[in-house]
CSV table of C-alpha atoms in Angstrom, one decimal:
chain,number,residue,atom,x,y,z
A,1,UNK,CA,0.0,0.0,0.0
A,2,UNK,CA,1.5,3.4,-1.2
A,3,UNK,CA,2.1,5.8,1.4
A,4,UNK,CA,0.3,9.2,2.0
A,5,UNK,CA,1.5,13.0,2.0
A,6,UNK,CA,-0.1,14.6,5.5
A,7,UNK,CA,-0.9,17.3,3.4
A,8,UNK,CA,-3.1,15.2,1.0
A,9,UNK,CA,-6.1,14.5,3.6
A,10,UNK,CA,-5.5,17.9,5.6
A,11,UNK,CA,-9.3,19.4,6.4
A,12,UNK,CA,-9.9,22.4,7.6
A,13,UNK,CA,-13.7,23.8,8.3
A,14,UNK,CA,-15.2,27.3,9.3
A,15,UNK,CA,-18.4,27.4,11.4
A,16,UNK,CA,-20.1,30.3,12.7
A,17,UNK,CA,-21.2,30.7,16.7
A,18,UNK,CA,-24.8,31.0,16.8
A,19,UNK,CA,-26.6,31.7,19.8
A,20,UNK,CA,-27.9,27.9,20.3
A,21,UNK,CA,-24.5,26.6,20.6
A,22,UNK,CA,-23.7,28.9,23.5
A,23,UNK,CA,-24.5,28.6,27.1
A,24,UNK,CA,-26.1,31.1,29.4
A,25,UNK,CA,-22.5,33.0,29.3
A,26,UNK,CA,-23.0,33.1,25.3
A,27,UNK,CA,-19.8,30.8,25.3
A,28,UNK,CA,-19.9,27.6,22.8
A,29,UNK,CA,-21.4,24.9,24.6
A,30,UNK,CA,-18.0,22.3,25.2
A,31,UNK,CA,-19.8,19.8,24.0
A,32,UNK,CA,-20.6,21.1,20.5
A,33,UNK,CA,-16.9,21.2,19.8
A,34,UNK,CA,-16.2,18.1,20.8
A,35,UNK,CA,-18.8,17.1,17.9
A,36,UNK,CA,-17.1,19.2,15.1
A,37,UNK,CA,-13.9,17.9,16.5
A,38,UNK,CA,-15.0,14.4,15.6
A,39,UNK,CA,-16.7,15.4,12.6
A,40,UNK,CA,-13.4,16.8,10.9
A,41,UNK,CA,-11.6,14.1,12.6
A,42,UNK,CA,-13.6,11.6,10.7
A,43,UNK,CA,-13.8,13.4,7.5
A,44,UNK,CA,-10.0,13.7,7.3
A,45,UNK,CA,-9.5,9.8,8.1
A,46,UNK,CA,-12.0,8.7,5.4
A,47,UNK,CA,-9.7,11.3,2.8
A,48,UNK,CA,-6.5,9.0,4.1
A,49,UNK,CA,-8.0,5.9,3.9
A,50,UNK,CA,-10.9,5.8,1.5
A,51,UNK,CA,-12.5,3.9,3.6
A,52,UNK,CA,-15.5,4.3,6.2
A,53,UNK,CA,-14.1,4.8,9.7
A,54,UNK,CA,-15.4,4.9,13.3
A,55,UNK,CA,-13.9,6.5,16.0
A,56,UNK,CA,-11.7,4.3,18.7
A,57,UNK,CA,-10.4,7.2,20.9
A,58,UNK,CA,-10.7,10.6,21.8
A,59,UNK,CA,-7.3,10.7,23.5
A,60,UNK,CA,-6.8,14.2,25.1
A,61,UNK,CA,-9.1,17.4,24.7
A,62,UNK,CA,-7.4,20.7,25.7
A,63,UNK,CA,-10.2,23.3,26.2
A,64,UNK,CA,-7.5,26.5,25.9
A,65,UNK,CA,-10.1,29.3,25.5
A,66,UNK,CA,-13.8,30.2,25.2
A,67,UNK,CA,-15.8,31.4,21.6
A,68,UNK,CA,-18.6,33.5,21.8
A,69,UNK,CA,-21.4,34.4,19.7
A,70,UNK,CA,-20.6,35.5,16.8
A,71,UNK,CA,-17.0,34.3,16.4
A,72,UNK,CA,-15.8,32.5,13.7
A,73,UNK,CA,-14.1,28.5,14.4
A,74,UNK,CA,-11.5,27.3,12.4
A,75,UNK,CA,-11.1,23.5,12.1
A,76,UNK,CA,-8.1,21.8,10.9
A,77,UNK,CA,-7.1,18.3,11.3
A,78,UNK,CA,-4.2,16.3,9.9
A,79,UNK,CA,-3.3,12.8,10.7
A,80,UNK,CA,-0.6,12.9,12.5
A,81,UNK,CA,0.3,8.7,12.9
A,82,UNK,CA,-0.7,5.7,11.1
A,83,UNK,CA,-1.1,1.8,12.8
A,84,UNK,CA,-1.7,-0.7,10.8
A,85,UNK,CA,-5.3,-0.2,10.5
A,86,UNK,CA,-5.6,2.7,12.6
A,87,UNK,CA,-5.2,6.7,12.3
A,88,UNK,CA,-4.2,9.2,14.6
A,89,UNK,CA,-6.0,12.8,13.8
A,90,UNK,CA,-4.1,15.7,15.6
A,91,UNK,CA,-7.5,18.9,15.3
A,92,UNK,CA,-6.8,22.3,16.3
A,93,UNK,CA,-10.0,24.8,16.6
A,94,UNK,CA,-9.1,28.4,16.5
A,95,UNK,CA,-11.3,31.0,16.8
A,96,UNK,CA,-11.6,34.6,15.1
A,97,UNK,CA,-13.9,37.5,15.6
A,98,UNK,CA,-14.3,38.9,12.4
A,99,UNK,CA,-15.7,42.4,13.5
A,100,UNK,CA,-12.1,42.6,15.1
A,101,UNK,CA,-9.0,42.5,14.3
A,102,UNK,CA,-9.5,38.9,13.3
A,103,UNK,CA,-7.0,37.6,15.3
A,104,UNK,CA,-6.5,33.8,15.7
A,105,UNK,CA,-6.8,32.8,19.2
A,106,UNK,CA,-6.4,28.7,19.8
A,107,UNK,CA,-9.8,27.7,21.8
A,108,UNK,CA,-9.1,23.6,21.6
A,109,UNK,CA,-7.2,20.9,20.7
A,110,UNK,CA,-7.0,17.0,20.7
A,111,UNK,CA,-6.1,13.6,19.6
A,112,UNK,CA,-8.6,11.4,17.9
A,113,UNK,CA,-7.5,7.8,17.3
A,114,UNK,CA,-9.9,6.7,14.2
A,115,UNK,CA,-10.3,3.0,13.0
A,116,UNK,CA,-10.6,2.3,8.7
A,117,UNK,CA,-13.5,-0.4,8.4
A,118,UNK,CA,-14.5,-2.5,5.4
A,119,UNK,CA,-17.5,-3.2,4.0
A,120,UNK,CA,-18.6,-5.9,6.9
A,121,UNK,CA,-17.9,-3.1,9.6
A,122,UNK,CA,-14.2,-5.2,10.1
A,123,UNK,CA,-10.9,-3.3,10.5
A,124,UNK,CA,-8.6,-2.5,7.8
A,125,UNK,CA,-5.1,-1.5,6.6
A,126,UNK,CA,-4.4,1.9,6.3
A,127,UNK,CA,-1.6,3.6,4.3
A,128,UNK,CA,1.3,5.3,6.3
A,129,UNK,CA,1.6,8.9,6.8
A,130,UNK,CA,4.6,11.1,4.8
A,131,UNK,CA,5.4,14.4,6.8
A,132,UNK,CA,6.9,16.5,4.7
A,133,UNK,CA,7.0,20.9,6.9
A,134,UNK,CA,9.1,20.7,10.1
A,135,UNK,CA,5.5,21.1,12.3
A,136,UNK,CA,4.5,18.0,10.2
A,137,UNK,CA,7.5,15.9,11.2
A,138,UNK,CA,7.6,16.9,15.1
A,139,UNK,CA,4.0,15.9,15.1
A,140,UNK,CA,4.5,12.6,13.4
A,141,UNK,CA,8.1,12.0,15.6
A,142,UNK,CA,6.1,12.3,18.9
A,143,UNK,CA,3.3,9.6,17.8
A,144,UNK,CA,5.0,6.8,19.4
A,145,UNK,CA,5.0,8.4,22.3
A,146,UNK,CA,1.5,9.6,22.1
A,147,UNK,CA,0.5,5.6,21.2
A,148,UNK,CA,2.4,4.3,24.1
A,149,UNK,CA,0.8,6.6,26.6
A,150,UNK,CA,-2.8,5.6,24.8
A,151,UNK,CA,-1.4,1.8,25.5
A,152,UNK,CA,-0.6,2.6,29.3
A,153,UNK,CA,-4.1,4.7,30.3
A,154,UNK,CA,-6.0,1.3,28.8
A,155,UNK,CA,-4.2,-1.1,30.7
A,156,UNK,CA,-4.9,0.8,33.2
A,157,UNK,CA,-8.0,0.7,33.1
A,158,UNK,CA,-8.6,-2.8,32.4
């Protein structure tokens, strides 16, 4: 199975805060970016792997800063490590009030651990990630670390 540039299945995705996705401080309700997060995460597996995919693990959720009503989120997700038939998504949510200066502002990011299925729902090969920028190589050099500590917390806990 050929390998895959990170860059080929890179998503990114703009949604707009609307007051039902805020709370009664007009912040984005946590859970609705937990939802996109998994959304892109999915999105940019199934680009990797042409295949359906479900996801195995949500491995770390850093909530780093609130959006309100009317800001703009920006999505991006790259997979950041490859199993055998398994795909780590690395999602970043930034988010921008346009009637600003439009600055940037990281609001959340996580690890997703997403599983390529076959037509009977059974898992299946994936190709292997090629980083190519400097961010894309530190992010793939620390996914062995990343799996291992995946590997520990669910020992753990069985």
């Amino acid at each position: 199975m050929k390998s895959r540039k990170m860059s080929e299945s890179r998503t990114i995705q703009t949604k707009l805060v609307l007051p039902p996705d805020t709370n009664h401080l007009e912040t984005i309700f946590g859970g609705n970016v937990l939802a996109y997060i998994d959304e892109i995460a999915a999105i940019t597996a199934m680009k990797h792997s042409n295949r359906a995919v479900v996801t195995a693990s949500i491995d770390k959720v850093d909530f780093v800063s609130s959006a309100k009503v009317g800001d703009v989120l920006e999505l991006e997700a790259v997979i950041s490590s490859t199993g055998r038939t398994s795909m780590e998504v690395y999602v970043t949510v930034h988010s921008i009030n346009p009637l600003k200066e439009s600055v940037r502002k990281l609001t959340t990011e996580s690890f997703l651990t997403m599983v390529a299925m076959d037509d009977d729902n059974q898992p299946v090969p994936v190709p292997a990630i090629q980083p190519e920028t400097g961010e894309e190589k530190a992010l793939f050099e620390m996914g062995p670390a990343r799996l291992a500590h995946r590997k520990e917390r669910f020992k753990t806990k069985h």
